[in-house]
């Protein structure tokens, strides 16, 4: 009964096919939170699959409604061995993005897991069924090896993350005492690189915006009116060009952080993005001048144009359109005030003669930015545990470039947050042909078994008061 034997047991769990059986069964459940007709599958996922799996390893399970009507349920699984022991909160989400069945390549379907070499195809293999399945299997193997965890575990699984987690913050506020813990240890998102274990401590925030201009009703023949009527597509294009240059530098400097903290800069020195074969090459000329590639994506704010529409792109006609719209996005780091972004852009547009351009949120809510200080004792503890298991010092990212509901844990529950991802950037999450790499899932199971084992050993950071 040693750490090594626990990691070996986790490895056997994977190599003997038990993990693949569990994941294949979970992938087959069509839990698309963005598709109303799939709502029964959200209930089935927590009721018939995840709940019984936790119950089998000695967890008390309760399924609670989401505070927001129409959003899928939230599962809470608890194993309290001794109130005096450290308590860990785990998190995952059982919902997946739309299946996009017809867009997968021949021979693949989102609801049937298929292994081709190291790639395990299926919706949710990477985001997030594969990842929380790794952590659940690691808990199971540690209990089997030690006879107990040696710490207390609470695990929350929501089913609305792909809709920006509506109701999760309110749920955490309502159940704050019940969710009390010493640390969050969870898994989502990609590693820095496929072959490098990664530990990240938060996420960038995300605010989606609509910019639009409507100059008149309907379209008018360009032969009769060209040169006489203002073209809204041209006007909106120039408005966007006043916000961000053709090289990706944000011109509205109020949208940006004042500086990058020294501890963040230090952590990112060792975290240069390294695209895998088949992934796009980095455009070194794009983005904020003077920043490294890691600082651009993990420590800075960006303004992106996600979609632009004027006229009828699918069937253009010789007419000047009456309106144009663009959906844009600000990705932002901790310390930024997302409530200020629209007023800042409004002032900017007015000052540059674009009073006719309207601006508003594209969604009702946005995800906040969070970041745990890389010098936090929990970070050093987790990094050393991962190094012991893999023999490799993990990349430590102060936050990932994407967005997660980490503010619910960091701000509402006041927890240090540690994320150990079991995916990679080229996994095609949110797209056809989503897949996980079996090699990462296998190593992830080993890493998590080591982490969970170490939580019962000496050297764990001091508990909250």
Short mmCIF file of N, CA and C in Angstrom, two decimals, residues 120-286:
data_model
loop_
_atom_site.label_atom_id
_atom_site.label_comp_id
_atom_site.label_asym_id
_atom_site.label_seq_id
_atom_site.Cartn_x
_atom_site.Cartn_y
_atom_site.Cartn_z
N UNK A 120 -9.08 9.01 -29.46
CA UNK A 120 -10.36 8.47 -29.02
C UNK A 120 -11.43 9.47 -29.43
N UNK A 121 -12.20 9.15 -30.49
CA UNK A 121 -13.18 10.08 -31.03
C UNK A 121 -14.52 9.94 -30.32
N UNK A 122 -15.23 11.04 -30.20
CA UNK A 122 -16.56 11.05 -29.63
C UNK A 122 -16.82 12.37 -28.92
N UNK A 123 -18.06 12.83 -28.94
CA UNK A 123 -18.39 14.10 -28.30
C UNK A 123 -18.26 13.96 -26.78
N UNK A 124 -17.43 14.78 -26.20
CA UNK A 124 -17.20 14.76 -24.77
C UNK A 124 -15.95 14.02 -24.35
N UNK A 125 -15.28 13.31 -25.28
CA UNK A 125 -14.06 12.61 -24.91
C UNK A 125 -13.03 13.57 -24.33
N UNK A 126 -12.99 14.79 -24.88
CA UNK A 126 -12.07 15.81 -24.38
C UNK A 126 -12.76 16.80 -23.46
N UNK A 127 -14.01 17.13 -23.77
CA UNK A 127 -14.70 18.23 -23.09
C UNK A 127 -16.12 17.81 -22.71
N UNK A 128 -16.38 17.32 -21.52
CA UNK A 128 -15.49 17.18 -20.39
C UNK A 128 -15.61 15.77 -19.81
N UNK A 129 -16.32 14.89 -20.52
CA UNK A 129 -16.59 13.56 -19.96
C UNK A 129 -15.30 12.78 -19.75
N UNK A 130 -14.38 12.86 -20.70
CA UNK A 130 -13.13 12.17 -20.53
C UNK A 130 -12.36 12.67 -19.33
N UNK A 131 -12.41 13.98 -19.10
CA UNK A 131 -11.61 14.58 -18.04
C UNK A 131 -12.17 14.27 -16.65
N UNK A 132 -13.49 14.42 -16.46
CA UNK A 132 -13.99 14.07 -15.12
C UNK A 132 -14.03 12.56 -14.91
N UNK A 133 -14.07 11.79 -15.99
CA UNK A 133 -13.97 10.33 -15.84
C UNK A 133 -12.59 9.92 -15.36
N UNK A 134 -11.55 10.62 -15.81
CA UNK A 134 -10.20 10.37 -15.32
C UNK A 134 -10.15 10.59 -13.81
N UNK A 135 -10.69 11.71 -13.36
CA UNK A 135 -10.61 12.03 -11.93
C UNK A 135 -11.45 11.07 -11.08
N UNK A 136 -12.60 10.67 -11.59
CA UNK A 136 -13.42 9.70 -10.86
C UNK A 136 -12.71 8.35 -10.77
N UNK A 137 -12.07 7.93 -11.86
CA UNK A 137 -11.36 6.65 -11.84
C UNK A 137 -10.17 6.71 -10.89
N UNK A 138 -9.50 7.86 -10.81
CA UNK A 138 -8.38 8.00 -9.89
C UNK A 138 -8.84 7.92 -8.44
N UNK A 139 -9.98 8.53 -8.13
CA UNK A 139 -10.53 8.40 -6.78
C UNK A 139 -10.82 6.94 -6.46
N UNK A 140 -11.41 6.24 -7.42
CA UNK A 140 -11.74 4.84 -7.21
C UNK A 140 -10.50 4.00 -6.94
N UNK A 141 -9.42 4.23 -7.68
CA UNK A 141 -8.23 3.41 -7.51
C UNK A 141 -7.51 3.72 -6.20
N UNK A 142 -7.53 4.98 -5.76
CA UNK A 142 -6.91 5.31 -4.48
C UNK A 142 -7.67 4.67 -3.33
N UNK A 143 -9.00 4.72 -3.39
CA UNK A 143 -9.81 4.07 -2.35
C UNK A 143 -9.56 2.57 -2.32
N UNK A 144 -9.46 1.97 -3.51
CA UNK A 144 -9.22 0.52 -3.58
C UNK A 144 -7.85 0.16 -3.01
N UNK A 145 -6.86 1.01 -3.23
CA UNK A 145 -5.50 0.70 -2.78
C UNK A 145 -5.31 0.97 -1.30
N UNK A 146 -5.81 2.12 -0.83
CA UNK A 146 -5.58 2.52 0.56
C UNK A 146 -6.68 2.02 1.49
N UNK A 147 -7.84 1.76 0.94
CA UNK A 147 -9.00 1.42 1.76
C UNK A 147 -9.80 2.64 2.17
N UNK A 148 -9.30 3.77 1.88
CA UNK A 148 -9.94 5.06 2.16
C UNK A 148 -9.23 6.12 1.33
N UNK A 149 -9.79 7.32 1.29
CA UNK A 149 -9.10 8.41 0.63
C UNK A 149 -8.01 9.01 1.51
N UNK A 150 -8.34 9.19 2.79
CA UNK A 150 -7.43 9.88 3.69
C UNK A 150 -7.64 11.37 3.70
N UNK A 151 -8.67 11.83 3.00
CA UNK A 151 -9.11 13.22 3.01
C UNK A 151 -10.59 13.22 2.68
N UNK A 152 -11.22 14.37 2.77
CA UNK A 152 -12.63 14.50 2.42
C UNK A 152 -12.77 15.00 1.00
N UNK A 153 -13.75 14.48 0.29
CA UNK A 153 -13.95 14.86 -1.11
C UNK A 153 -15.39 15.26 -1.36
N UNK A 154 -15.56 16.41 -1.99
CA UNK A 154 -16.85 16.85 -2.49
C UNK A 154 -16.70 17.06 -3.99
N UNK A 155 -17.63 16.56 -4.75
CA UNK A 155 -17.53 16.66 -6.21
C UNK A 155 -18.84 17.22 -6.75
N UNK A 156 -18.73 18.30 -7.51
CA UNK A 156 -19.90 18.94 -8.11
C UNK A 156 -19.83 18.78 -9.62
N UNK A 157 -20.89 18.27 -10.21
CA UNK A 157 -20.96 18.12 -11.66
C UNK A 157 -22.20 18.84 -12.17
N UNK A 158 -21.97 19.86 -12.98
CA UNK A 158 -23.09 20.63 -13.54
C UNK A 158 -23.41 20.15 -14.96
N UNK A 159 -24.51 20.63 -15.51
CA UNK A 159 -24.90 20.23 -16.86
C UNK A 159 -25.29 21.44 -17.71
N UNK A 160 -24.65 22.59 -17.43
CA UNK A 160 -24.95 23.78 -18.22
C UNK A 160 -23.72 24.58 -18.61
N UNK A 161 -22.53 23.98 -18.50
CA UNK A 161 -21.30 24.73 -18.76
C UNK A 161 -21.22 25.22 -20.19
N UNK A 162 -21.72 24.44 -21.14
CA UNK A 162 -21.64 24.84 -22.54
C UNK A 162 -22.62 25.97 -22.88
N UNK A 163 -23.39 26.40 -21.90
CA UNK A 163 -24.23 27.59 -22.04
C UNK A 163 -23.72 28.70 -21.12
N UNK A 164 -22.43 28.64 -20.77
CA UNK A 164 -21.78 29.60 -19.88
C UNK A 164 -22.23 29.45 -18.42
N UNK A 165 -22.60 28.25 -18.03
CA UNK A 165 -22.91 27.90 -16.63
C UNK A 165 -23.96 28.79 -15.98
N UNK A 166 -25.11 28.98 -16.61
CA UNK A 166 -26.15 29.78 -15.94
C UNK A 166 -26.57 29.11 -14.63
N UNK A 167 -26.70 29.91 -13.59
CA UNK A 167 -27.16 29.42 -12.30
C UNK A 167 -26.07 28.87 -11.41
N UNK A 168 -24.88 28.63 -11.94
CA UNK A 168 -23.85 27.99 -11.11
C UNK A 168 -23.38 28.93 -9.99
N UNK A 169 -23.20 30.20 -10.30
CA UNK A 169 -22.75 31.14 -9.27
C UNK A 169 -23.80 31.24 -8.16
N UNK A 170 -25.07 31.34 -8.54
CA UNK A 170 -26.13 31.41 -7.53
C UNK A 170 -26.19 30.12 -6.72
N UNK A 171 -25.97 28.98 -7.38
CA UNK A 171 -25.95 27.70 -6.67
C UNK A 171 -24.84 27.69 -5.63
N UNK A 172 -23.66 28.16 -5.99
CA UNK A 172 -22.54 28.18 -5.05
C UNK A 172 -22.81 29.15 -3.90
N UNK A 173 -23.47 30.26 -4.18
CA UNK A 173 -23.81 31.21 -3.12
C UNK A 173 -24.80 30.58 -2.14
N UNK A 174 -25.81 29.88 -2.68
CA UNK A 174 -26.82 29.24 -1.83
C UNK A 174 -26.23 28.12 -0.99
N UNK A 175 -25.33 27.35 -1.57
CA UNK A 175 -24.78 26.17 -0.89
C UNK A 175 -23.34 26.40 -0.44
N UNK A 176 -23.00 27.64 -0.14
CA UNK A 176 -21.62 27.99 0.20
C UNK A 176 -21.08 27.17 1.36
N UNK A 177 -21.87 27.01 2.41
CA UNK A 177 -21.40 26.28 3.57
C UNK A 177 -21.22 24.80 3.24
N UNK A 178 -22.13 24.25 2.49
CA UNK A 178 -22.04 22.83 2.13
C UNK A 178 -20.84 22.56 1.22
N UNK A 179 -20.47 23.53 0.40
CA UNK A 179 -19.37 23.36 -0.54
C UNK A 179 -18.02 23.78 0.04
N UNK A 180 -18.01 24.13 1.30
CA UNK A 180 -16.78 24.61 1.93
C UNK A 180 -15.68 23.56 1.79
N UNK A 181 -14.49 24.02 1.40
CA UNK A 181 -13.36 23.11 1.19
C UNK A 181 -12.07 23.89 1.38
N UNK A 182 -10.96 23.21 1.21
CA UNK A 182 -9.65 23.84 1.33
C UNK A 182 -9.06 24.20 -0.03
N UNK A 183 -9.47 23.48 -1.06
CA UNK A 183 -8.89 23.70 -2.39
C UNK A 183 -9.82 23.09 -3.43
N UNK A 184 -9.84 23.69 -4.61
CA UNK A 184 -10.50 23.08 -5.76
C UNK A 184 -9.44 22.39 -6.60
N UNK A 185 -9.67 21.12 -6.91
CA UNK A 185 -8.81 20.40 -7.86
C UNK A 185 -9.74 19.83 -8.92
N UNK A 186 -9.59 20.31 -10.15
CA UNK A 186 -10.52 19.94 -11.22
C UNK A 186 -9.76 19.84 -12.54
N UNK A 187 -10.47 19.40 -13.57
CA UNK A 187 -9.84 19.20 -14.87
C UNK A 187 -10.77 19.66 -15.99
N UNK A 188 -10.24 20.49 -16.86
CA UNK A 188 -10.94 20.94 -18.07
C UNK A 188 -9.91 21.66 -18.92
N UNK A 189 -10.24 21.88 -20.17
CA UNK A 189 -9.34 22.62 -21.04
C UNK A 189 -8.13 21.81 -21.47
N UNK A 190 -7.22 22.45 -22.23
CA UNK A 190 -6.07 21.75 -22.78
C UNK A 190 -4.78 21.97 -22.00
N UNK A 191 -3.86 21.05 -22.16
CA UNK A 191 -2.49 21.23 -21.71
C UNK A 191 -1.82 22.33 -22.56
N UNK A 192 -0.70 22.81 -22.06
CA UNK A 192 0.11 23.73 -22.87
C UNK A 192 0.58 23.04 -24.14
N UNK A 193 1.02 21.81 -24.01
CA UNK A 193 1.42 20.97 -25.15
C UNK A 193 1.03 19.53 -24.82
N UNK A 194 0.77 18.75 -25.84
CA UNK A 194 0.23 17.40 -25.63
C UNK A 194 1.13 16.55 -24.74
N UNK A 195 2.43 16.69 -24.87
CA UNK A 195 3.35 15.81 -24.14
C UNK A 195 3.84 16.42 -22.83
N UNK A 196 3.30 17.57 -22.46
CA UNK A 196 3.78 18.20 -21.23
C UNK A 196 2.66 18.33 -20.21
N UNK A 197 2.75 17.66 -19.06
CA UNK A 197 1.75 17.87 -18.01
C UNK A 197 1.65 19.35 -17.68
N UNK A 198 0.43 19.76 -17.36
CA UNK A 198 0.17 21.19 -17.17
C UNK A 198 -0.67 21.40 -15.93
N UNK A 199 -0.39 22.49 -15.25
CA UNK A 199 -1.17 22.93 -14.09
C UNK A 199 -1.54 24.37 -14.35
N UNK A 200 -2.83 24.68 -14.38
CA UNK A 200 -3.20 26.09 -14.52
C UNK A 200 -4.09 26.51 -13.37
N UNK A 201 -4.14 27.82 -13.14
CA UNK A 201 -4.64 28.35 -11.87
C UNK A 201 -5.86 29.24 -12.01
N UNK A 202 -6.38 29.39 -13.19
CA UNK A 202 -7.54 30.24 -13.41
C UNK A 202 -7.83 30.31 -14.90
N UNK A 203 -8.57 31.31 -15.32
CA UNK A 203 -8.92 31.42 -16.72
C UNK A 203 -9.14 32.88 -17.10
N UNK A 204 -8.97 33.17 -18.39
CA UNK A 204 -9.35 34.50 -18.86
C UNK A 204 -10.87 34.59 -18.89
N UNK A 205 -11.35 35.81 -18.76
CA UNK A 205 -12.78 36.05 -18.88
C UNK A 205 -13.17 36.23 -20.33
N UNK A 206 -14.46 36.27 -20.59
CA UNK A 206 -14.95 36.34 -21.97
C UNK A 206 -16.23 37.16 -22.01
N UNK A 207 -16.22 38.23 -22.80
CA UNK A 207 -17.41 39.06 -23.01
C UNK A 207 -17.67 39.16 -24.50
N UNK A 208 -18.84 38.69 -24.95
CA UNK A 208 -19.22 38.76 -26.36
C UNK A 208 -20.08 39.99 -26.61
N UNK A 209 -19.79 40.69 -27.73
CA UNK A 209 -20.45 41.94 -28.05
C UNK A 209 -21.02 41.91 -29.45
N UNK A 210 -22.09 42.63 -29.66
CA UNK A 210 -22.62 42.87 -31.00
C UNK A 210 -22.43 44.34 -31.36
N UNK A 211 -21.77 44.59 -32.47
CA UNK A 211 -21.68 45.94 -33.03
C UNK A 211 -22.52 45.95 -34.29
N UNK A 212 -23.38 46.94 -34.43
CA UNK A 212 -24.28 46.96 -35.59
C UNK A 212 -24.53 48.40 -36.04
N UNK A 213 -24.87 48.52 -37.31
CA UNK A 213 -25.25 49.82 -37.86
C UNK A 213 -26.37 49.58 -38.87
N UNK A 214 -27.45 50.30 -38.73
CA UNK A 214 -28.58 50.22 -39.67
C UNK A 214 -28.86 51.62 -40.18
N UNK A 215 -28.58 51.83 -41.46
CA UNK A 215 -28.71 53.16 -42.06
C UNK A 215 -30.05 53.37 -42.75
N UNK A 216 -30.69 52.28 -43.15
CA UNK A 216 -31.98 52.40 -43.84
C UNK A 216 -32.62 51.03 -43.94
N UNK A 217 -33.89 50.99 -44.28
CA UNK A 217 -34.56 49.72 -44.50
C UNK A 217 -34.26 49.21 -45.90
N UNK A 218 -34.01 47.90 -45.98
CA UNK A 218 -33.85 47.26 -47.28
C UNK A 218 -32.56 47.64 -47.98
N UNK A 219 -32.34 47.00 -49.14
CA UNK A 219 -31.18 47.25 -49.98
C UNK A 219 -31.60 48.00 -51.23
N UNK A 220 -30.62 48.71 -51.83
CA UNK A 220 -30.93 49.53 -52.99
C UNK A 220 -29.89 49.30 -54.08
N UNK A 221 -30.35 49.24 -55.33
CA UNK A 221 -29.53 48.88 -56.48
C UNK A 221 -28.25 49.72 -56.53
N UNK A 222 -27.10 49.04 -56.61
CA UNK A 222 -25.83 49.75 -56.57
C UNK A 222 -25.57 50.56 -57.84
N UNK A 223 -26.22 50.16 -58.95
CA UNK A 223 -26.06 50.95 -60.17
C UNK A 223 -26.76 52.29 -60.08
N UNK A 224 -27.87 52.31 -59.38
CA UNK A 224 -28.64 53.56 -59.25
C UNK A 224 -28.20 54.39 -58.06
N UNK A 225 -27.70 53.72 -57.02
CA UNK A 225 -27.44 54.43 -55.76
C UNK A 225 -25.99 54.38 -55.30
N UNK A 226 -25.13 53.61 -56.00
CA UNK A 226 -23.73 53.55 -55.62
C UNK A 226 -23.06 54.91 -55.72
N UNK A 227 -22.36 55.30 -54.66
CA UNK A 227 -21.76 56.62 -54.62
C UNK A 227 -22.64 57.66 -53.97
N UNK A 228 -23.92 57.34 -53.77
CA UNK A 228 -24.87 58.27 -53.16
C UNK A 228 -25.30 57.82 -51.76
N UNK A 229 -25.35 56.51 -51.56
CA UNK A 229 -25.78 55.98 -50.26
C UNK A 229 -24.58 55.40 -49.50
N UNK A 230 -24.48 55.75 -48.23
CA UNK A 230 -23.42 55.22 -47.38
C UNK A 230 -23.59 53.71 -47.23
N UNK A 231 -22.48 53.00 -47.31
CA UNK A 231 -22.51 51.54 -47.21
C UNK A 231 -22.23 51.14 -45.77
N UNK A 232 -23.19 50.53 -45.07
CA UNK A 232 -23.00 50.19 -43.66
C UNK A 232 -21.87 49.20 -43.43
N UNK A 233 -21.62 48.30 -44.40
CA UNK A 233 -20.53 47.36 -44.25
C UNK A 233 -19.18 48.07 -44.21
N UNK A 234 -19.03 49.07 -45.05
CA UNK A 234 -17.79 49.84 -45.07
C UNK A 234 -17.63 50.64 -43.78
N UNK A 235 -18.72 51.28 -43.35
CA UNK A 235 -18.66 52.08 -42.13
C UNK A 235 -18.28 51.21 -40.92
N UNK A 236 -18.93 50.03 -40.81
CA UNK A 236 -18.65 49.16 -39.68
C UNK A 236 -17.23 48.60 -39.74
N UNK A 237 -16.75 48.31 -40.95
CA UNK A 237 -15.38 47.83 -41.09
C UNK A 237 -14.38 48.87 -40.58
N UNK A 238 -14.63 50.14 -40.88
CA UNK A 238 -13.75 51.20 -40.40
C UNK A 238 -13.88 51.39 -38.89
N UNK A 239 -15.07 51.20 -38.37
CA UNK A 239 -15.24 51.29 -36.91
C UNK A 239 -14.42 50.22 -36.21
N UNK A 240 -14.45 49.01 -36.76
CA UNK A 240 -13.65 47.92 -36.17
C UNK A 240 -12.16 48.20 -36.32
N UNK A 241 -11.77 48.78 -37.46
CA UNK A 241 -10.36 49.10 -37.68
C UNK A 241 -9.86 50.17 -36.73
N UNK A 242 -10.78 50.97 -36.18
CA UNK A 242 -10.37 51.97 -35.20
C UNK A 242 -10.14 51.35 -33.82
N UNK A 243 -10.62 50.12 -33.64
CA UNK A 243 -10.49 49.43 -32.34
C UNK A 243 -9.25 48.56 -32.31
N UNK A 244 -8.96 47.87 -33.43
CA UNK A 244 -7.83 46.94 -33.48
C UNK A 244 -7.16 47.07 -34.84
N UNK A 245 -5.83 47.06 -34.87
CA UNK A 245 -5.10 47.21 -36.11
C UNK A 245 -5.10 45.91 -36.91
N UNK A 246 -4.59 46.02 -38.14
CA UNK A 246 -4.52 44.82 -38.98
C UNK A 246 -3.48 43.84 -38.47
N UNK A 247 -2.65 44.26 -37.51
CA UNK A 247 -1.68 43.36 -36.88
C UNK A 247 -2.16 42.85 -35.53
N UNK A 248 -3.42 43.16 -35.15
CA UNK A 248 -3.98 42.63 -33.92
C UNK A 248 -3.69 43.44 -32.67
N UNK A 249 -3.08 44.62 -32.79
CA UNK A 249 -2.84 45.47 -31.63
C UNK A 249 -4.12 46.22 -31.29
N UNK A 250 -4.53 46.15 -30.03
CA UNK A 250 -5.74 46.84 -29.59
C UNK A 250 -5.42 48.32 -29.42
N UNK A 251 -6.15 49.16 -30.13
CA UNK A 251 -5.92 50.61 -30.10
C UNK A 251 -6.64 51.29 -28.94
N UNK A 252 -7.71 50.66 -28.46
CA UNK A 252 -8.45 51.23 -27.33
C UNK A 252 -7.76 50.75 -26.06
N UNK A 253 -6.78 51.52 -25.62
CA UNK A 253 -5.88 51.05 -24.56
C UNK A 253 -6.57 50.89 -23.22
N UNK A 254 -7.71 51.55 -23.03
CA UNK A 254 -8.45 51.39 -21.78
C UNK A 254 -8.98 49.97 -21.61
N UNK A 255 -9.06 49.20 -22.69
CA UNK A 255 -9.53 47.82 -22.61
C UNK A 255 -8.46 46.87 -22.06
N UNK A 256 -7.23 47.36 -21.92
CA UNK A 256 -6.11 46.48 -21.62
C UNK A 256 -5.66 46.60 -20.17
N UNK A 257 -4.99 45.58 -19.66
CA UNK A 257 -4.43 45.67 -18.30
C UNK A 257 -3.29 46.69 -18.28
N UNK A 258 -3.03 47.26 -17.10
CA UNK A 258 -1.96 48.22 -16.98
C UNK A 258 -0.59 47.55 -17.12
N UNK A 259 -0.46 46.33 -16.61
CA UNK A 259 0.82 45.63 -16.66
C UNK A 259 0.58 44.15 -16.38
N UNK A 260 1.63 43.37 -16.49
CA UNK A 260 1.60 41.95 -16.17
C UNK A 260 2.34 41.75 -14.85
N UNK A 261 1.71 41.15 -13.83
CA UNK A 261 2.38 40.95 -12.55
C UNK A 261 3.69 40.19 -12.71
N UNK A 262 4.66 40.51 -11.85
CA UNK A 262 5.98 39.89 -11.94
C UNK A 262 5.90 38.37 -11.80
N UNK A 263 5.07 37.87 -10.87
CA UNK A 263 4.97 36.42 -10.67
C UNK A 263 4.40 35.72 -11.90
N UNK A 264 3.50 36.41 -12.62
CA UNK A 264 2.92 35.85 -13.84
C UNK A 264 3.97 35.83 -14.95
N UNK A 265 4.71 36.92 -15.10
CA UNK A 265 5.78 36.96 -16.09
C UNK A 265 6.78 35.84 -15.85
N UNK A 266 7.15 35.65 -14.60
CA UNK A 266 8.13 34.62 -14.26
C UNK A 266 7.62 33.24 -14.61
N UNK A 267 6.36 32.96 -14.29
CA UNK A 267 5.79 31.64 -14.57
C UNK A 267 5.73 31.37 -16.06
N UNK A 268 5.47 32.40 -16.86
CA UNK A 268 5.26 32.21 -18.30
C UNK A 268 6.55 32.09 -19.10
N UNK A 269 7.68 32.38 -18.47
CA UNK A 269 8.96 32.24 -19.17
C UNK A 269 9.14 30.82 -19.69
N UNK A 270 8.62 29.86 -18.95
CA UNK A 270 8.78 28.44 -19.27
C UNK A 270 7.56 27.86 -19.97
N UNK A 271 6.71 28.72 -20.52
CA UNK A 271 5.43 28.23 -21.04
C UNK A 271 5.15 28.70 -22.47
N UNK A 272 6.14 28.65 -23.31
CA UNK A 272 5.93 29.06 -24.70
C UNK A 272 4.98 28.08 -25.40
N UNK A 273 3.92 28.57 -26.06
CA UNK A 273 3.02 27.67 -26.80
C UNK A 273 3.78 26.94 -27.91
N UNK A 274 3.51 25.66 -28.04
CA UNK A 274 4.20 24.83 -29.03
C UNK A 274 3.15 24.01 -29.79
N UNK A 275 2.64 24.52 -30.91
CA UNK A 275 1.60 23.80 -31.65
C UNK A 275 2.06 22.41 -32.08
N UNK A 276 1.14 21.47 -31.99
CA UNK A 276 1.40 20.10 -32.42
C UNK A 276 1.25 20.00 -33.94
N UNK A 277 1.79 18.95 -34.56
CA UNK A 277 1.57 18.73 -35.99
C UNK A 277 0.07 18.73 -36.30
N UNK A 278 -0.30 19.45 -37.34
CA UNK A 278 -1.71 19.55 -37.71
C UNK A 278 -2.41 20.76 -37.11
N UNK A 279 -1.82 21.38 -36.10
CA UNK A 279 -2.37 22.61 -35.53
C UNK A 279 -1.80 23.81 -36.28
N UNK A 280 -2.50 24.95 -36.25
CA UNK A 280 -2.00 26.11 -37.01
C UNK A 280 -0.71 26.65 -36.43
N UNK A 281 0.13 27.20 -37.30
CA UNK A 281 1.35 27.86 -36.86
C UNK A 281 0.99 29.22 -36.25
N UNK A 282 1.75 29.61 -35.25
CA UNK A 282 1.53 30.90 -34.60
C UNK A 282 1.96 32.03 -35.54
N UNK A 283 1.14 33.06 -35.67
CA UNK A 283 1.49 34.26 -36.44
C UNK A 283 2.26 35.19 -35.51
N UNK A 284 3.58 35.15 -35.60
CA UNK A 284 4.42 35.92 -34.68
C UNK A 284 4.19 37.42 -34.81
N UNK A 285 3.72 37.88 -35.96
CA UNK A 285 3.52 39.31 -36.20
C UNK A 285 2.21 39.82 -35.61
N UNK A 286 1.37 38.93 -35.13
CA UNK A 286 0.03 39.31 -34.66
C UNK A 286 0.03 39.56 -33.15
#
